[in-house]
């Protein structure tokens, strides 16, 4: 269950060669209950490692939940899935399609484990995890008990949830509940998907999403990265109009509250940063939203590049980019502006 002083290189998709004092892998509830009786003072919960950047060696314990299992039931109008947190998200999407269950295809090829889905409220092509969430099974470190949190309890927002706020480091996700309507309707509002016509099959949507993502996003196994490094920024209508007047090609998505979501990748690209390198880190040549490890980058290389990108976009557009990737220093998670 526990190993000491191991490299984290194989456990994070950036392939940063940082170390931790201890790595603990948990595969069942009994192990989790026993482990939390003497919970380390400093720890970080690491799932698939696809959304974490280790800036330097971590002076604490890395906890890797590796619970497995998918349970499928159904009602007259819905499919209900109970999915252990250690299951791979993309494999879950494929499992659904193989069982003629639609509703997750827009979320295909998102890297990482299912336990991270509610924490980050993952999303793509018009769908977020919150849209399909039924519940989250949460192990509370203080009580040593499993709680079932409703969608409302999770306080989902854009790439955010209660698990990054009030419940941060208070426990861990052991399973997620997903509810998918049997009366499936495709969501095709995004570029690329709207080319499919009005009646595509779920498999056709899935294949199109995979093709789009593979064309734009590098495979972490070939070129280490953590996918989209920055969140798409949300601005008010006044700032949007000001930018739009100067840059008519600005890519944007109106929100229900009147704010506007901008495409962070487009902003970075317009700053001329595709291919920009600092140390062993680079802005990807095809998708500017992705920072990549091209030459044994250190975590500090990636941070230096991220800060350069952030400053460049703010100087040109007056828009502040916030990382989507979680930044882990030796003492724990930190904010980019504090580095």
CSV table of C-alpha atoms in Angstrom, one decimal:
chain,number,residue,atom,x,y,z
A,1,UNK,CA,0.0,0.0,0.0
A,2,UNK,CA,2.8,2.4,0.9
A,3,UNK,CA,6.2,3.1,-0.6
A,4,UNK,CA,8.7,5.8,0.4
A,5,UNK,CA,10.7,8.4,-1.6
A,6,UNK,CA,9.4,7.4,-5.0
A,7,UNK,CA,9.6,9.5,-8.1
A,8,UNK,CA,6.2,11.0,-9.3
A,9,UNK,CA,7.3,11.1,-12.9
A,10,UNK,CA,5.1,8.1,-14.0
A,11,UNK,CA,2.1,9.4,-11.9
A,12,UNK,CA,1.7,12.8,-13.6
A,13,UNK,CA,1.0,13.4,-17.3
A,14,UNK,CA,3.5,16.3,-17.4
A,15,UNK,CA,6.2,13.7,-16.6
A,16,UNK,CA,7.8,16.0,-14.1
A,17,UNK,CA,10.5,14.1,-12.2
A,18,UNK,CA,9.6,15.4,-8.8
A,19,UNK,CA,9.6,13.2,-5.7
A,20,UNK,CA,7.4,12.7,-2.7
A,21,UNK,CA,8.3,11.5,0.8
A,22,UNK,CA,5.7,8.8,0.6
A,23,UNK,CA,3.1,7.4,-1.9
A,24,UNK,CA,0.1,5.5,-0.7
A,25,UNK,CA,-2.2,3.6,-3.1
A,26,UNK,CA,-5.6,2.7,-1.7
A,27,UNK,CA,-7.7,0.0,-3.5
A,28,UNK,CA,-10.6,-0.6,-1.1
A,29,UNK,CA,-12.6,1.0,1.7
A,30,UNK,CA,-11.0,-1.0,4.4
A,31,UNK,CA,-7.6,0.2,3.5
A,32,UNK,CA,-8.9,3.8,3.4
A,33,UNK,CA,-10.5,3.5,6.8
A,34,UNK,CA,-7.3,2.1,8.3
A,35,UNK,CA,-5.0,4.7,6.6
A,36,UNK,CA,-7.1,7.7,7.8
A,37,UNK,CA,-6.8,6.6,11.4
A,38,UNK,CA,-3.3,8.1,11.3
A,39,UNK,CA,-3.7,10.6,8.5
A,40,UNK,CA,-0.5,12.4,7.6
A,41,UNK,CA,-0.2,16.1,8.4
A,42,UNK,CA,0.6,17.0,4.8
A,43,UNK,CA,-0.9,15.1,1.9
A,44,UNK,CA,-2.1,15.5,-1.7
A,45,UNK,CA,-4.8,13.4,-3.3
A,46,UNK,CA,-3.6,12.4,-6.8
A,47,UNK,CA,-6.0,10.5,-9.2
A,48,UNK,CA,-4.8,9.9,-12.7
A,49,UNK,CA,-2.3,12.8,-12.5
A,50,UNK,CA,-3.6,14.5,-15.6
A,51,UNK,CA,-4.4,17.8,-14.0
A,52,UNK,CA,-1.5,18.3,-11.5
A,53,UNK,CA,1.8,20.1,-12.0
A,54,UNK,CA,4.5,19.3,-9.4
A,55,UNK,CA,6.6,22.4,-9.2
A,56,UNK,CA,9.3,20.7,-7.1
A,57,UNK,CA,9.7,17.8,-4.7
A,58,UNK,CA,6.6,17.3,-2.5
A,59,UNK,CA,7.3,17.2,1.3
A,60,UNK,CA,4.4,15.0,2.2
A,61,UNK,CA,2.3,12.0,1.3
A,62,UNK,CA,0.7,11.4,-2.0
A,63,UNK,CA,-2.6,9.5,-1.7
A,64,UNK,CA,-3.6,7.6,-4.9
A,65,UNK,CA,-7.2,6.3,-4.7
A,66,UNK,CA,-7.5,3.3,-7.0
A,67,UNK,CA,-11.0,2.0,-6.4
A,68,UNK,CA,-12.5,0.0,-9.3
A,69,UNK,CA,-15.9,-1.0,-10.4
A,70,UNK,CA,-18.9,0.0,-12.5
A,71,UNK,CA,-22.5,-0.8,-11.5
A,72,UNK,CA,-25.3,-0.2,-14.1
A,73,UNK,CA,-29.0,-0.1,-13.3
A,74,UNK,CA,-31.9,1.6,-15.0
A,75,UNK,CA,-35.3,3.0,-14.6
A,76,UNK,CA,-38.0,3.5,-17.2
A,77,UNK,CA,-36.5,6.8,-18.3
A,78,UNK,CA,-32.8,6.7,-17.2
A,79,UNK,CA,-29.6,4.8,-17.0
A,80,UNK,CA,-27.9,4.9,-13.6
A,81,UNK,CA,-24.2,4.3,-13.2
A,82,UNK,CA,-22.3,4.0,-10.0
A,83,UNK,CA,-18.6,4.3,-10.9
A,84,UNK,CA,-15.6,3.9,-8.6
A,85,UNK,CA,-13.2,6.8,-8.5
A,86,UNK,CA,-10.2,5.0,-9.9
A,87,UNK,CA,-11.9,4.1,-13.2
A,88,UNK,CA,-10.6,5.9,-16.2
A,89,UNK,CA,-13.0,8.5,-17.5
A,90,UNK,CA,-12.5,7.9,-21.2
A,91,UNK,CA,-12.9,4.2,-20.7
A,92,UNK,CA,-16.2,5.0,-18.9
A,93,UNK,CA,-17.4,6.9,-22.0
A,94,UNK,CA,-16.5,3.9,-24.2
A,95,UNK,CA,-18.2,1.5,-21.7
A,96,UNK,CA,-21.4,3.5,-22.1
A,97,UNK,CA,-21.3,3.4,-25.9
A,98,UNK,CA,-20.6,-0.3,-25.9
A,99,UNK,CA,-23.7,-0.7,-23.8
A,100,UNK,CA,-25.8,1.5,-26.1
A,101,UNK,CA,-25.9,4.3,-23.4
A,102,UNK,CA,-25.7,7.8,-24.8
A,103,UNK,CA,-25.0,11.1,-23.0
A,104,UNK,CA,-21.3,11.2,-22.3
A,105,UNK,CA,-19.9,11.2,-25.8
A,106,UNK,CA,-19.2,15.0,-25.8
A,107,UNK,CA,-16.8,14.3,-22.8
A,108,UNK,CA,-14.8,11.7,-24.7
A,109,UNK,CA,-11.0,11.7,-24.4
A,110,UNK,CA,-10.8,13.8,-21.3
A,111,UNK,CA,-7.8,12.4,-19.5
A,112,UNK,CA,-7.9,11.3,-15.8
A,113,UNK,CA,-9.9,9.2,-13.4
A,114,UNK,CA,-13.6,9.4,-12.6
A,115,UNK,CA,-12.9,10.7,-9.1
A,116,UNK,CA,-11.6,13.9,-10.5
A,117,UNK,CA,-14.7,14.6,-12.6
A,118,UNK,CA,-16.8,16.2,-9.8
A,119,UNK,CA,-13.8,18.0,-8.2
A,120,UNK,CA,-12.9,19.8,-11.4
A,121,UNK,CA,-16.5,19.7,-12.9
A,122,UNK,CA,-14.9,18.5,-16.1
A,123,UNK,CA,-16.6,19.8,-19.3
A,124,UNK,CA,-16.3,19.9,-23.1
A,125,UNK,CA,-18.4,20.7,-26.1
A,126,UNK,CA,-21.3,22.1,-24.2
A,127,UNK,CA,-21.6,19.5,-21.4
A,128,UNK,CA,-20.2,19.5,-17.9
A,129,UNK,CA,-20.1,16.7,-15.3
A,130,UNK,CA,-22.7,18.7,-13.3
A,131,UNK,CA,-25.2,18.0,-16.2
A,132,UNK,CA,-25.1,14.3,-15.7
A,133,UNK,CA,-24.2,14.0,-12.0
A,134,UNK,CA,-26.7,12.2,-9.7
A,135,UNK,CA,-24.5,12.0,-6.6
A,136,UNK,CA,-21.0,11.8,-5.3
A,137,UNK,CA,-19.9,9.2,-2.7
A,138,UNK,CA,-17.5,11.0,-0.3
A,139,UNK,CA,-15.4,9.6,2.4
A,140,UNK,CA,-15.1,12.1,5.3
A,141,UNK,CA,-11.7,11.9,7.0
A,142,UNK,CA,-13.0,13.3,10.3
A,143,UNK,CA,-15.9,10.9,10.8
A,144,UNK,CA,-14.5,8.0,8.9
A,145,UNK,CA,-17.8,7.5,7.2
A,146,UNK,CA,-19.1,7.6,3.6
A,147,UNK,CA,-21.5,10.3,2.7
A,148,UNK,CA,-23.7,10.5,-0.4
A,149,UNK,CA,-23.7,14.1,-1.7
A,150,UNK,CA,-26.4,15.3,-4.1
A,151,UNK,CA,-25.7,17.4,-7.2
A,152,UNK,CA,-26.8,20.4,-5.2
A,153,UNK,CA,-24.5,19.5,-2.3
A,154,UNK,CA,-21.6,19.6,-4.7
A,155,UNK,CA,-22.0,23.3,-5.5
A,156,UNK,CA,-20.8,22.9,-9.1
A,157,UNK,CA,-19.5,25.9,-11.0
A,158,UNK,CA,-17.3,26.4,-14.0
A,159,UNK,CA,-14.3,24.0,-13.4
A,160,UNK,CA,-15.2,24.3,-9.7
A,161,UNK,CA,-17.0,22.5,-6.9
A,162,UNK,CA,-17.3,22.2,-3.1
A,163,UNK,CA,-14.4,19.8,-3.2
A,164,UNK,CA,-12.0,22.6,-4.2
A,165,UNK,CA,-13.6,24.8,-1.5
A,166,UNK,CA,-15.2,23.9,1.8
A,167,UNK,CA,-14.4,20.2,1.5
A,168,UNK,CA,-10.8,20.6,0.2
A,169,UNK,CA,-8.6,18.0,2.0
A,170,UNK,CA,-11.5,17.0,4.2
A,171,UNK,CA,-11.9,13.6,2.5
A,172,UNK,CA,-11.9,12.0,-0.9
A,173,UNK,CA,-14.3,10.8,-3.6
A,174,UNK,CA,-14.7,7.1,-3.7
A,175,UNK,CA,-17.4,6.9,-6.4
A,176,UNK,CA,-19.7,9.0,-8.6
A,177,UNK,CA,-23.3,8.5,-9.6
A,178,UNK,CA,-24.3,9.4,-13.2
A,179,UNK,CA,-27.8,9.7,-14.5
A,180,UNK,CA,-28.4,9.6,-18.3
A,181,UNK,CA,-31.7,10.2,-19.9
A,182,UNK,CA,-32.9,7.4,-22.3
A,183,UNK,CA,-34.4,10.1,-24.6
A,184,UNK,CA,-31.0,11.2,-25.9
A,185,UNK,CA,-30.6,14.5,-27.8
A,186,UNK,CA,-27.2,15.3,-29.3
A,187,UNK,CA,-25.6,18.6,-28.3
A,188,UNK,CA,-23.9,19.9,-31.4
A,189,UNK,CA,-23.5,23.7,-30.8
A,190,UNK,CA,-19.7,23.7,-31.0
A,191,UNK,CA,-17.6,24.0,-34.2
A,192,UNK,CA,-16.9,20.6,-35.6
A,193,UNK,CA,-19.9,19.0,-34.1
A,194,UNK,CA,-22.4,21.2,-36.0
A,195,UNK,CA,-21.1,19.6,-39.2
A,196,UNK,CA,-22.8,16.3,-38.2
A,197,UNK,CA,-26.3,17.3,-39.3
A,198,UNK,CA,-29.4,17.0,-37.1
A,199,UNK,CA,-29.5,13.3,-36.5
A,200,UNK,CA,-26.1,11.8,-35.8
A,201,UNK,CA,-25.7,8.7,-33.7
A,202,UNK,CA,-24.0,8.8,-30.3
A,203,UNK,CA,-21.1,6.9,-31.8
A,204,UNK,CA,-20.7,9.5,-34.6
A,205,UNK,CA,-20.6,12.3,-32.0
A,206,UNK,CA,-18.1,10.3,-30.0
A,207,UNK,CA,-15.9,9.8,-33.0
A,208,UNK,CA,-16.1,13.4,-34.0
A,209,UNK,CA,-15.1,14.6,-30.6
A,210,UNK,CA,-12.2,12.2,-30.5
A,211,UNK,CA,-11.0,13.3,-33.9
A,212,UNK,CA,-11.2,17.0,-33.0
A,213,UNK,CA,-9.4,16.5,-29.7
A,214,UNK,CA,-6.7,14.3,-31.3
A,215,UNK,CA,-6.1,16.9,-34.0
A,216,UNK,CA,-5.7,19.7,-31.5
A,217,UNK,CA,-4.3,18.1,-28.4
A,218,UNK,CA,-1.1,16.2,-28.1
A,219,UNK,CA,-1.1,12.7,-26.6
A,220,UNK,CA,0.5,13.0,-23.1
A,221,UNK,CA,2.2,9.6,-23.7
A,222,UNK,CA,4.0,11.1,-26.7
A,223,UNK,CA,4.4,14.7,-25.5
A,224,UNK,CA,3.9,15.2,-21.8
A,225,UNK,CA,1.2,17.7,-20.9
A,226,UNK,CA,-1.9,18.3,-18.8
A,227,UNK,CA,-4.3,19.2,-21.5
A,228,UNK,CA,-5.8,22.7,-21.3
A,229,UNK,CA,-3.5,24.6,-18.9
A,230,UNK,CA,-5.7,27.7,-18.5
A,231,UNK,CA,-9.4,28.1,-18.0
A,232,UNK,CA,-11.4,29.9,-20.6
A,233,UNK,CA,-11.8,33.4,-19.0
A,234,UNK,CA,-15.2,34.9,-18.4
A,235,UNK,CA,-15.5,38.7,-18.9
A,236,UNK,CA,-18.3,41.2,-18.6
A,237,UNK,CA,-20.1,42.6,-21.7
A,238,UNK,CA,-18.3,45.9,-21.6
A,239,UNK,CA,-14.8,44.4,-21.7
A,240,UNK,CA,-15.9,42.0,-24.3
A,241,UNK,CA,-17.2,44.8,-26.6
A,242,UNK,CA,-14.0,46.7,-26.1
A,243,UNK,CA,-11.8,43.7,-27.1
A,244,UNK,CA,-14.2,42.8,-30.0
A,245,UNK,CA,-13.9,46.3,-31.5
A,246,UNK,CA,-10.1,45.9,-31.7
A,247,UNK,CA,-10.1,42.2,-32.6
A,248,UNK,CA,-13.3,41.3,-34.7
A,249,UNK,CA,-12.1,37.6,-35.0
A,250,UNK,CA,-12.4,37.2,-31.2
A,251,UNK,CA,-13.8,33.8,-30.3
A,252,UNK,CA,-16.5,34.0,-27.6
A,253,UNK,CA,-19.4,32.2,-26.1
A,254,UNK,CA,-22.3,34.1,-24.5
A,255,UNK,CA,-23.5,32.9,-21.1
A,256,UNK,CA,-27.0,33.0,-19.6
A,257,UNK,CA,-26.1,35.7,-17.0
A,258,UNK,CA,-24.9,38.2,-19.7
A,259,UNK,CA,-21.2,37.6,-19.3
A,260,UNK,CA,-19.0,36.3,-22.1
A,261,UNK,CA,-16.7,33.3,-22.1
A,262,UNK,CA,-13.6,33.8,-24.2
A,263,UNK,CA,-11.4,31.2,-25.8
A,264,UNK,CA,-8.1,31.2,-23.9
A,265,UNK,CA,-6.3,29.4,-26.6
A,266,UNK,CA,-7.2,32.1,-29.1
A,267,UNK,CA,-6.0,34.9,-26.8
A,268,UNK,CA,-2.6,33.1,-26.3
A,269,UNK,CA,-2.3,32.5,-30.0
A,270,UNK,CA,-2.9,36.1,-30.9
A,271,UNK,CA,-0.1,37.0,-28.6
A,272,UNK,CA,2.2,35.1,-30.9
A,273,UNK,CA,3.1,32.5,-28.3
A,274,UNK,CA,2.7,29.2,-30.2
A,275,UNK,CA,6.0,27.5,-29.9
A,276,UNK,CA,7.3,29.8,-27.2
A,277,UNK,CA,9.8,27.9,-24.9
A,278,UNK,CA,11.3,28.5,-21.5
A,279,UNK,CA,13.7,25.8,-20.4
A,280,UNK,CA,12.2,22.5,-21.3
A,281,UNK,CA,8.7,23.8,-21.5
A,282,UNK,CA,6.8,25.1,-24.5
A,283,UNK,CA,3.5,26.4,-25.7
A,284,UNK,CA,2.2,23.7,-28.1
A,285,UNK,CA,2.7,24.6,-31.7
A,286,UNK,CA,-0.9,23.5,-32.7
A,287,UNK,CA,-2.9,24.4,-29.6
A,288,UNK,CA,-1.8,27.4,-27.7
A,289,UNK,CA,-3.9,26.5,-24.7
A,290,UNK,CA,-1.6,23.5,-24.0
A,291,UNK,CA,1.8,23.8,-22.3
A,292,UNK,CA,4.0,20.8,-23.1
A,293,UNK,CA,7.2,19.2,-21.7
A,294,UNK,CA,9.4,19.1,-24.8
A,295,UNK,CA,12.9,18.6,-23.1
A,296,UNK,CA,12.9,17.2,-19.6
A,297,UNK,CA,11.2,20.3,-18.3
A,298,UNK,CA,11.2,21.0,-14.6
A,299,UNK,CA,8.0,22.1,-12.8
A,300,UNK,CA,9.7,25.5,-12.4
A,301,UNK,CA,10.2,25.7,-16.2
A,302,UNK,CA,6.4,25.2,-16.7
A,303,UNK,CA,5.6,27.8,-14.1
A,304,UNK,CA,7.9,30.4,-15.7
A,305,UNK,CA,6.2,29.8,-19.1
A,306,UNK,CA,2.7,29.9,-17.6
A,307,UNK,CA,3.5,33.3,-15.9
A,308,UNK,CA,4.9,34.6,-19.2
A,309,UNK,CA,1.8,33.6,-21.0
A,310,UNK,CA,-0.4,35.1,-18.3
A,311,UNK,CA,1.4,38.4,-18.4
A,312,UNK,CA,1.4,38.6,-22.2
A,313,UNK,CA,-2.4,38.0,-22.5
A,314,UNK,CA,-3.1,40.6,-19.8
A,315,UNK,CA,-0.9,43.2,-21.4
A,316,UNK,CA,-2.6,42.7,-24.8
A,317,UNK,CA,-6.2,42.1,-23.8
A,318,UNK,CA,-6.6,43.2,-20.2
A,319,UNK,CA,-7.8,39.6,-19.5
A,320,UNK,CA,-6.4,37.5,-16.6
A,321,UNK,CA,-5.9,33.8,-17.3
A,322,UNK,CA,-6.3,31.4,-14.4
A,323,UNK,CA,-4.7,27.9,-14.5
A,324,UNK,CA,-7.0,25.0,-14.8
A,325,UNK,CA,-4.2,22.7,-13.8
A,326,UNK,CA,-3.6,22.4,-10.0
A,327,UNK,CA,-0.1,23.6,-9.0
A,328,UNK,CA,1.7,21.6,-6.3
A,329,UNK,CA,4.7,23.1,-4.5
A,330,UNK,CA,6.7,21.4,-1.8
A,331,UNK,CA,4.3,22.5,0.9
A,332,UNK,CA,1.0,21.8,-1.0
A,333,UNK,CA,-1.2,23.5,-3.6
A,334,UNK,CA,-0.5,27.1,-4.5
A,335,UNK,CA,-1.9,29.8,-6.8
A,336,UNK,CA,0.1,31.0,-9.8
A,337,UNK,CA,-0.1,34.6,-8.6
A,338,UNK,CA,1.7,33.6,-5.4
A,339,UNK,CA,4.7,32.2,-7.2
